[in-house]
Short mmCIF file of C-alpha atoms (C1' of nucleotides) in Angstrom, two decimals:
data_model
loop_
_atom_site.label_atom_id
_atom_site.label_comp_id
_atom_site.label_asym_id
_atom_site.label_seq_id
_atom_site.Cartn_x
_atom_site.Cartn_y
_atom_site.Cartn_z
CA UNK I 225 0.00 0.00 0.00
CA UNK I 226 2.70 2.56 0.91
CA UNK I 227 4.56 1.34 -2.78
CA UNK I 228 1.14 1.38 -4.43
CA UNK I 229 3.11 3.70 -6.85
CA UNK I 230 5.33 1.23 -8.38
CA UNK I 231 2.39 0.29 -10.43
CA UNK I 232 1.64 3.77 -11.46
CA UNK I 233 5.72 3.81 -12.87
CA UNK I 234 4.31 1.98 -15.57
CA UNK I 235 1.79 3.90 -16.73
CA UNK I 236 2.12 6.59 -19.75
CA UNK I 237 3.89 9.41 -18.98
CA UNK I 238 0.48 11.29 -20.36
CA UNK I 239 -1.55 9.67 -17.66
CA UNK I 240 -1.14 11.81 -14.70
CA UNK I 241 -1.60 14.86 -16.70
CA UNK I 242 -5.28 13.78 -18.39
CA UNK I 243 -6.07 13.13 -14.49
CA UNK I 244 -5.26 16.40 -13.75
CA UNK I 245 -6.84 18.16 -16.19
CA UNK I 246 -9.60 15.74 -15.89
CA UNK I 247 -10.26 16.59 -12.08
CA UNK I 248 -10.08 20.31 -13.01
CA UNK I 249 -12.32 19.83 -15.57
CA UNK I 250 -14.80 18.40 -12.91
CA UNK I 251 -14.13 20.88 -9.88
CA UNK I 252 -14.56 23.41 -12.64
CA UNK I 253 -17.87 22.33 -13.63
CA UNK I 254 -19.14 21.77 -10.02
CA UNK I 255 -18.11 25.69 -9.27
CA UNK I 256 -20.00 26.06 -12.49
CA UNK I 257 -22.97 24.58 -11.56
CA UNK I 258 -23.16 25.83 -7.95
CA UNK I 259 -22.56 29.35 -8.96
CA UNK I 260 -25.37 28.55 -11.75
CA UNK I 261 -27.82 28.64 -8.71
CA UNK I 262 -27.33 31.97 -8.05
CA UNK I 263 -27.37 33.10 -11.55
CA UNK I 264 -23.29 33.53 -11.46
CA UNK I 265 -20.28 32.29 -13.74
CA UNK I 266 -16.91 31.62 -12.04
CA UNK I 267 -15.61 33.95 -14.48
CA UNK I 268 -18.14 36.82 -12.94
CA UNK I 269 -17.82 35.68 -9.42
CA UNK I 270 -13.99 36.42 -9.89
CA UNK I 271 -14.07 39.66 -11.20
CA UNK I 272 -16.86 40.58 -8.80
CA UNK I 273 -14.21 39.67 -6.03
CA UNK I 274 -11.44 41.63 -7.73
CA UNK I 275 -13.70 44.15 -7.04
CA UNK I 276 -14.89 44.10 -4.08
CA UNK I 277 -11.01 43.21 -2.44
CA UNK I 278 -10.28 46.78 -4.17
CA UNK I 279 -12.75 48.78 -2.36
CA UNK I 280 -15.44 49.21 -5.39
CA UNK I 281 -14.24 49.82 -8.58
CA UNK I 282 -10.78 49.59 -10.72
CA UNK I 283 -9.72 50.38 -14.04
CA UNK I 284 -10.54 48.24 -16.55
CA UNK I 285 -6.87 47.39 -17.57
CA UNK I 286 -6.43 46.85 -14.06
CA UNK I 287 -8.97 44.35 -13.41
CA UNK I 288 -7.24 42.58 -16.78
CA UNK I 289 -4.59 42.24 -14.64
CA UNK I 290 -5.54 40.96 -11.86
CA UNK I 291 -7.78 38.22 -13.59
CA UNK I 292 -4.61 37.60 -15.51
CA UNK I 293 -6.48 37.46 -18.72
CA UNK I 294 -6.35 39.89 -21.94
CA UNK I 295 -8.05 43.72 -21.96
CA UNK I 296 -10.30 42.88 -24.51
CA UNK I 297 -11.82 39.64 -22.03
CA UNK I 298 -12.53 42.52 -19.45
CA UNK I 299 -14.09 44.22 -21.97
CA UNK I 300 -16.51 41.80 -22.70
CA UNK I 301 -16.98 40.22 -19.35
CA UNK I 302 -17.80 44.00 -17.90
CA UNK I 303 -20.19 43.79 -20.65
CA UNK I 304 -22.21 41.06 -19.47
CA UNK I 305 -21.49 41.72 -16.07
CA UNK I 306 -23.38 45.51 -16.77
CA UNK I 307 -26.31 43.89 -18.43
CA UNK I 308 -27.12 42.02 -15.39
CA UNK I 309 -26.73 45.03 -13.57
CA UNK I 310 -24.24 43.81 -11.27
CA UNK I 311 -21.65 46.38 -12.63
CA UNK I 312 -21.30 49.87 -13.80
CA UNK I 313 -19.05 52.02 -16.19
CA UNK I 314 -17.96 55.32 -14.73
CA UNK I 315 -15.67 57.98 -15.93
CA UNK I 316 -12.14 58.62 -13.99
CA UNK I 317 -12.25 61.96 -13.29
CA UNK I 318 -8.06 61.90 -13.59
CA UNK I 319 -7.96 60.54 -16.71
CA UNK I 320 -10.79 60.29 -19.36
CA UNK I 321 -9.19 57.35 -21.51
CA UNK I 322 -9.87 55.11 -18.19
CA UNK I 323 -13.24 53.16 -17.41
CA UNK I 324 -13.86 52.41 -13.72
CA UNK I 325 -16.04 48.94 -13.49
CA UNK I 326 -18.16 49.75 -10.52
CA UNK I 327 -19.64 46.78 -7.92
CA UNK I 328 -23.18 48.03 -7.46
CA UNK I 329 -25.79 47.11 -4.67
CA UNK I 330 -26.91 44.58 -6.63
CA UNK I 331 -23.43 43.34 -7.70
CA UNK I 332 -22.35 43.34 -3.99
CA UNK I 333 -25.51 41.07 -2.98
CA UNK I 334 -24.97 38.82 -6.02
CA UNK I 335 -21.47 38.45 -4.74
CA UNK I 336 -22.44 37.58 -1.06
CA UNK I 337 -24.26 34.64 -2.60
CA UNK I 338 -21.79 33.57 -5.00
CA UNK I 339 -18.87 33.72 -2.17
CA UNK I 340 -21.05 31.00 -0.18
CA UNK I 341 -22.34 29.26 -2.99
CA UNK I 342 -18.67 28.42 -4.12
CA UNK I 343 -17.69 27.53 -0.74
CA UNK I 344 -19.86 25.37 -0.13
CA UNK I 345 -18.98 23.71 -3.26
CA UNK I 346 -15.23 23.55 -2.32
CA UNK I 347 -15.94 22.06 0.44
CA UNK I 348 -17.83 19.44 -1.29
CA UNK I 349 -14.86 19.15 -4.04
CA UNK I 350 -12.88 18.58 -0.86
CA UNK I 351 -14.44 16.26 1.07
CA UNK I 352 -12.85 13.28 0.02
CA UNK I 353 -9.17 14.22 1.70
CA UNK I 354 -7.71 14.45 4.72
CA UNK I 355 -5.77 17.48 5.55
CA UNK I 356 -3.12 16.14 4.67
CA UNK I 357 -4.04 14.92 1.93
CA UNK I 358 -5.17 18.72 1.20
CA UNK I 359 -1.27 19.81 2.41
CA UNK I 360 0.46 17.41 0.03
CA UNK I 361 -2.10 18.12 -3.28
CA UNK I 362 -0.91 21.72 -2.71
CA UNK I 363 2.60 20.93 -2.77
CA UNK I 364 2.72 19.13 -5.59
CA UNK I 365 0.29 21.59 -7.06
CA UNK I 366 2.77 24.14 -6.70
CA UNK I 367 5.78 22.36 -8.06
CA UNK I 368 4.09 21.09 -11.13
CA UNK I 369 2.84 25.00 -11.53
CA UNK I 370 6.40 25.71 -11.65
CA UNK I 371 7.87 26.72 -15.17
CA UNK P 111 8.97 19.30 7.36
CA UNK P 112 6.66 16.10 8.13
CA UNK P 113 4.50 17.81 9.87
CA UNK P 114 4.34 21.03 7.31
CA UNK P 115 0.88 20.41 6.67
CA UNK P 116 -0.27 22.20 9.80
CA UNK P 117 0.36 25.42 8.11
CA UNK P 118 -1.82 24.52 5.80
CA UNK P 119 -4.70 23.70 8.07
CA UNK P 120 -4.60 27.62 8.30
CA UNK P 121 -5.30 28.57 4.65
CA UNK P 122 -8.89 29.44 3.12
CA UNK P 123 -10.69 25.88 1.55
CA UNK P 124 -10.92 27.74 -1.50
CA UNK P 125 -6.78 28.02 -2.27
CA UNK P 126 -6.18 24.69 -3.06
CA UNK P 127 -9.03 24.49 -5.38
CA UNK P 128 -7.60 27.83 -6.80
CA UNK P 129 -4.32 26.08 -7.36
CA UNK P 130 -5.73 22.94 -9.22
CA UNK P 131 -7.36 25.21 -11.36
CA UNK P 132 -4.20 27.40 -11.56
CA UNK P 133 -2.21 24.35 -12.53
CA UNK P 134 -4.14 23.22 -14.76
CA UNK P 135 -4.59 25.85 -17.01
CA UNK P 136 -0.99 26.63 -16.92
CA UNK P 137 -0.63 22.67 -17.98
CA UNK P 138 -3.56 23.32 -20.45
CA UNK P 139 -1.91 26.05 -22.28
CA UNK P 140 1.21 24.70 -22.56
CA UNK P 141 0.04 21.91 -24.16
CA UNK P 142 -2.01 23.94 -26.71
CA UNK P 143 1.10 26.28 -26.97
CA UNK P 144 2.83 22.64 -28.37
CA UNK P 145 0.27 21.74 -30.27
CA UNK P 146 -0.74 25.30 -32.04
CA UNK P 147 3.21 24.98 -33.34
CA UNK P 148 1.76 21.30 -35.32
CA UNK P 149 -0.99 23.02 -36.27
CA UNK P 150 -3.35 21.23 -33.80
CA UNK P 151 -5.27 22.03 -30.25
CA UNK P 152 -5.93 19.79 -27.49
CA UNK P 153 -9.66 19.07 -28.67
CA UNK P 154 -8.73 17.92 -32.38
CA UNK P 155 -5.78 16.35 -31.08
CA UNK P 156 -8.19 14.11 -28.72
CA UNK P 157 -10.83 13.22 -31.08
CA UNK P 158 -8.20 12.00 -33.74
CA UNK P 159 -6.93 9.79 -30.92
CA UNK P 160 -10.16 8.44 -30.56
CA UNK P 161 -10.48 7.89 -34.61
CA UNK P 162 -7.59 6.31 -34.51
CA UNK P 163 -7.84 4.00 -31.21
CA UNK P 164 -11.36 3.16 -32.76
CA UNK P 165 -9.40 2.02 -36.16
CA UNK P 166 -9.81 5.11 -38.03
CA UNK P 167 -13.69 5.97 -38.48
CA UNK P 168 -16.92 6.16 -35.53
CA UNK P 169 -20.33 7.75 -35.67
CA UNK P 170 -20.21 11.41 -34.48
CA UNK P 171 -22.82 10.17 -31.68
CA UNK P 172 -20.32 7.78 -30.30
CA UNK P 173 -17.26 10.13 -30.85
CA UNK P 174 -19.18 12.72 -28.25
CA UNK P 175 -19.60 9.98 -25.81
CA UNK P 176 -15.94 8.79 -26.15
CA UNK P 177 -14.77 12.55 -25.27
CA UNK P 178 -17.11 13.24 -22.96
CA UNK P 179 -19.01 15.66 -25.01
CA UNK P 180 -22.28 16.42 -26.44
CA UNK P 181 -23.20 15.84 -29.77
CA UNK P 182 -23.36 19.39 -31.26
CA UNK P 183 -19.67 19.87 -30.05
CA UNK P 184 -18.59 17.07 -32.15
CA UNK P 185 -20.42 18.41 -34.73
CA UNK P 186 -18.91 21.66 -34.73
CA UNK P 187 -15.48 20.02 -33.89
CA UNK P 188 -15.53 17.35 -36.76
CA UNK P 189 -16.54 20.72 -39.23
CA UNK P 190 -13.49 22.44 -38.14
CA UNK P 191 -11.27 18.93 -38.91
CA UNK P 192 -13.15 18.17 -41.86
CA UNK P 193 -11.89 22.13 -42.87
CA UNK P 194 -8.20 21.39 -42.06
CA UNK P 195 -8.29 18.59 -44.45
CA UNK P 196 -7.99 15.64 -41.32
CA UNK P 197 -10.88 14.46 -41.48
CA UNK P 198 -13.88 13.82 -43.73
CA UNK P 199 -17.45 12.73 -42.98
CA UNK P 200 -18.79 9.48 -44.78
CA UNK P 201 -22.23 7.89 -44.90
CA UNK P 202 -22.77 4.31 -42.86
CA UNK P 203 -24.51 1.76 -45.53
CA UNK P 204 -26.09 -0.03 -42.49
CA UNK P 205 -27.85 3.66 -41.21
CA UNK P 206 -28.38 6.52 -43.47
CA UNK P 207 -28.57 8.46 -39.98
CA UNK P 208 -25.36 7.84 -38.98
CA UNK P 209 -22.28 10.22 -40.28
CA UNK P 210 -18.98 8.39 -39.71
CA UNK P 211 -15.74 10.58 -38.75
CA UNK P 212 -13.47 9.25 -40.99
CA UNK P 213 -9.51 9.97 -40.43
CA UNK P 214 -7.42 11.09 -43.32
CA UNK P 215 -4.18 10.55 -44.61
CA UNK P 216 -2.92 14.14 -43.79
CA UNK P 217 -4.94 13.35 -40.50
CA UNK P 218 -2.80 10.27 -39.17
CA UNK P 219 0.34 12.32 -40.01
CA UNK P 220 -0.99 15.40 -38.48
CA UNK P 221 -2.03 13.35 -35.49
CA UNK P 222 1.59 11.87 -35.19
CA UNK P 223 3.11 14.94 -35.14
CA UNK P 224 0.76 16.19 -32.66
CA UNK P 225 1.42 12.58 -30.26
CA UNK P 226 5.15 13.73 -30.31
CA UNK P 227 4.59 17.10 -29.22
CA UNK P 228 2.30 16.29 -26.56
CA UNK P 229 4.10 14.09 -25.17
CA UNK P 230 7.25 16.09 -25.24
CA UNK P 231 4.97 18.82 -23.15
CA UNK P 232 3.98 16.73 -20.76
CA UNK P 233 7.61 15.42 -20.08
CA UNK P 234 8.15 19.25 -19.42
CA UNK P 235 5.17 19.71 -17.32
CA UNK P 236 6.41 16.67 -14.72
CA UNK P 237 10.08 17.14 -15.20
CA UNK P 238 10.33 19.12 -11.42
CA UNK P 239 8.44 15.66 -9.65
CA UNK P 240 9.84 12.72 -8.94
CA UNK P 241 8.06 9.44 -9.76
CA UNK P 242 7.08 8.90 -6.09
CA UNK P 243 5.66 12.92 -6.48
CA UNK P 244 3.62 11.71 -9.65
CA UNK P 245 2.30 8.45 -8.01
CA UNK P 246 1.38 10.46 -5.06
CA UNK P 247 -0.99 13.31 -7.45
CA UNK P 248 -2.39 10.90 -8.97
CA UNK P 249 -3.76 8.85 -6.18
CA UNK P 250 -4.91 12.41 -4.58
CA UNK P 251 -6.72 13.74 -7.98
CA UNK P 252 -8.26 9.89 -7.85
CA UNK P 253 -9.92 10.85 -4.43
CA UNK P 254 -10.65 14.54 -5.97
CA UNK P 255 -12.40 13.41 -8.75
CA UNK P 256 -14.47 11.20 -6.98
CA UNK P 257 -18.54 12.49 -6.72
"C1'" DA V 1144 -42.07 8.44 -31.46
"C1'" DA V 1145 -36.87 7.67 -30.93
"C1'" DA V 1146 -32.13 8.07 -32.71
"C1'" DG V 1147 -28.56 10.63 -35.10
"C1'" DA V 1148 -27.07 14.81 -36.42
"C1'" DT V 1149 -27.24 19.71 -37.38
"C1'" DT V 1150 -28.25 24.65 -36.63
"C1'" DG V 1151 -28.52 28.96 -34.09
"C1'" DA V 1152 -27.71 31.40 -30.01
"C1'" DA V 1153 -25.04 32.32 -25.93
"C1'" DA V 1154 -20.84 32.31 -22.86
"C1'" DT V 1155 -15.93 32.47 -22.61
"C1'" DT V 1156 -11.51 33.54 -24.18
"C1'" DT V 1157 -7.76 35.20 -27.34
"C1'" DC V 1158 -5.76 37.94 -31.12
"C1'" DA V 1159 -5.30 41.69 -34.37
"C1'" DA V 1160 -6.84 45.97 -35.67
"C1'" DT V 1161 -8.82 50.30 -34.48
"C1'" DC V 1162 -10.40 54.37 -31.87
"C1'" DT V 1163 -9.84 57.84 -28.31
"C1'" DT V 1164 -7.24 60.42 -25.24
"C1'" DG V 1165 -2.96 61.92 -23.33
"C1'" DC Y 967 3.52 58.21 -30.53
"C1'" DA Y 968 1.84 55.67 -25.54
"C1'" DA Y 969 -2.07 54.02 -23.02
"C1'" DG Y 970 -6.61 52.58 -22.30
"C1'" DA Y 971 -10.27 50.54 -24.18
"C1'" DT Y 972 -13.24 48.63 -27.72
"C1'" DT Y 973 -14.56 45.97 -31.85
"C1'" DG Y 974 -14.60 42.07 -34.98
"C1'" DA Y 975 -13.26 37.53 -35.94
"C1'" DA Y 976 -12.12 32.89 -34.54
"C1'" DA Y 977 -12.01 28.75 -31.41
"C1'" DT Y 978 -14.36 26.10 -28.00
"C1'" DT Y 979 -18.22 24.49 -25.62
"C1'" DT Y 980 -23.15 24.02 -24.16
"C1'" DC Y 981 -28.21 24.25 -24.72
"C1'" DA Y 982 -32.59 24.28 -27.08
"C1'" DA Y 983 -34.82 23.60 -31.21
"C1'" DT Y 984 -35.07 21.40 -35.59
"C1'" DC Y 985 -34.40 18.12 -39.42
"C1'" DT Y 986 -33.82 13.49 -41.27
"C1'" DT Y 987 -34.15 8.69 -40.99
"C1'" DT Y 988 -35.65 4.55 -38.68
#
DNA sequence: AAAGATTGAAATTTCAATCTTG
DNA sequence: CAAGATTGAAATTTCAATCTTT
């Protein structure tokens, strides 16, 4: 049981990687679905956060950024985002090239029940392991995320 | 060191999940980065695998169920294949409902290439872990992608 | 009606090109 | 010209509705 993985030394070298993205492909969808619930994408939920961590509002470049994603994402995503009225363009009063996106009421509410909805859901993803088991998947997490 | 789990026990439930997503898009887009240089991306890439596991032909129903798709994917999918020349759609005598997915010539050399260069990306991706680190991730995505 | 496939619309994301403002 | 943002096109995927064949 401890050298259960001398069996997996003969598997393909592709293996572990279809697992992984595999599992994320699952966890991804459960977010997904739980966020679905409360009428929210993980993509909206995140930039909702961004948000909300930066007291209201942020540039839109800046919110690229920090999503680590491409302007013209933001762009669109703000776009959706201000059709469900959970966002708002303003104008920077410093410098009129910039757009702020803007949490409003509604967006902060919408957020409130996002945050617990994923939560929830990460728990559930979670459930299965042991904290250490939780400790050692982000270790190795981190080294395979290592270029 | 043993024991370095306990800091863990500290963090949010919601970072490791972030990290398995984290990781696996980084892994994700290096292997389309590989596979954009052949000409291919991860989705064509599979479903000639599965054309060619299957002998070299299936019904686009059963091609969605082998990748874990639904039908109008494939559809799409096999379009975009069928436009790069790799594959081409052919009638079933026994079921004039049925379109069979049909690999071509250019398609099993264009999958080939694309076998090499996935494989020499995921060699990259797990160069930093050790076998015993690669046996261990696998067991925990196991338990992670359990319902 | 049921099975197989397709179409059209929407969400998400990227890239290249463009527009506005500094 | 630089920066900030937007637009248009393409790839990918899903869903609902539709079409064809059995």
């Amino acid at each position: 049981m401890y050298n259960s993985y001398v069996n997996d030394m003969e598997r393909r070298p592709g293996d572990q990687i279809s697992a992984l993205l595999h599992a994320a492909g699952t966890v991804h969808s459960r977010l997904e679905a739980a966020l679905a619930e409360v009428g929210l994408s993980l993509a909206k939920l995140l930039a909702l956060q961004q948000l909300v961590d930066a007291g209201g509002s942020l540039p839109l470049g800046q919110l690229a950024d920090r999503l680590a994603c491409v302007k013209s994402n933001v762009t669109q995503l703000v776009d959706r985002l201000e059709a469900d009225g959970l966002v708002a363009r303003m104008f920077d009063p410093k410098d009129r090239r910039t757009r702020l996106a803007s949490i409003t009421v509604n967006g902060q509410a919408a957020f409130e029940r996002g945050r617990q909805a994923r939560e929830q859901a990460e728990r559930d993803v979670l459930q299965g392991l042991s904290p250490e088991n939780i400790a050692q998947l982000s270790d190795l997490l981190a080294k395979l995320a290592r270029p």
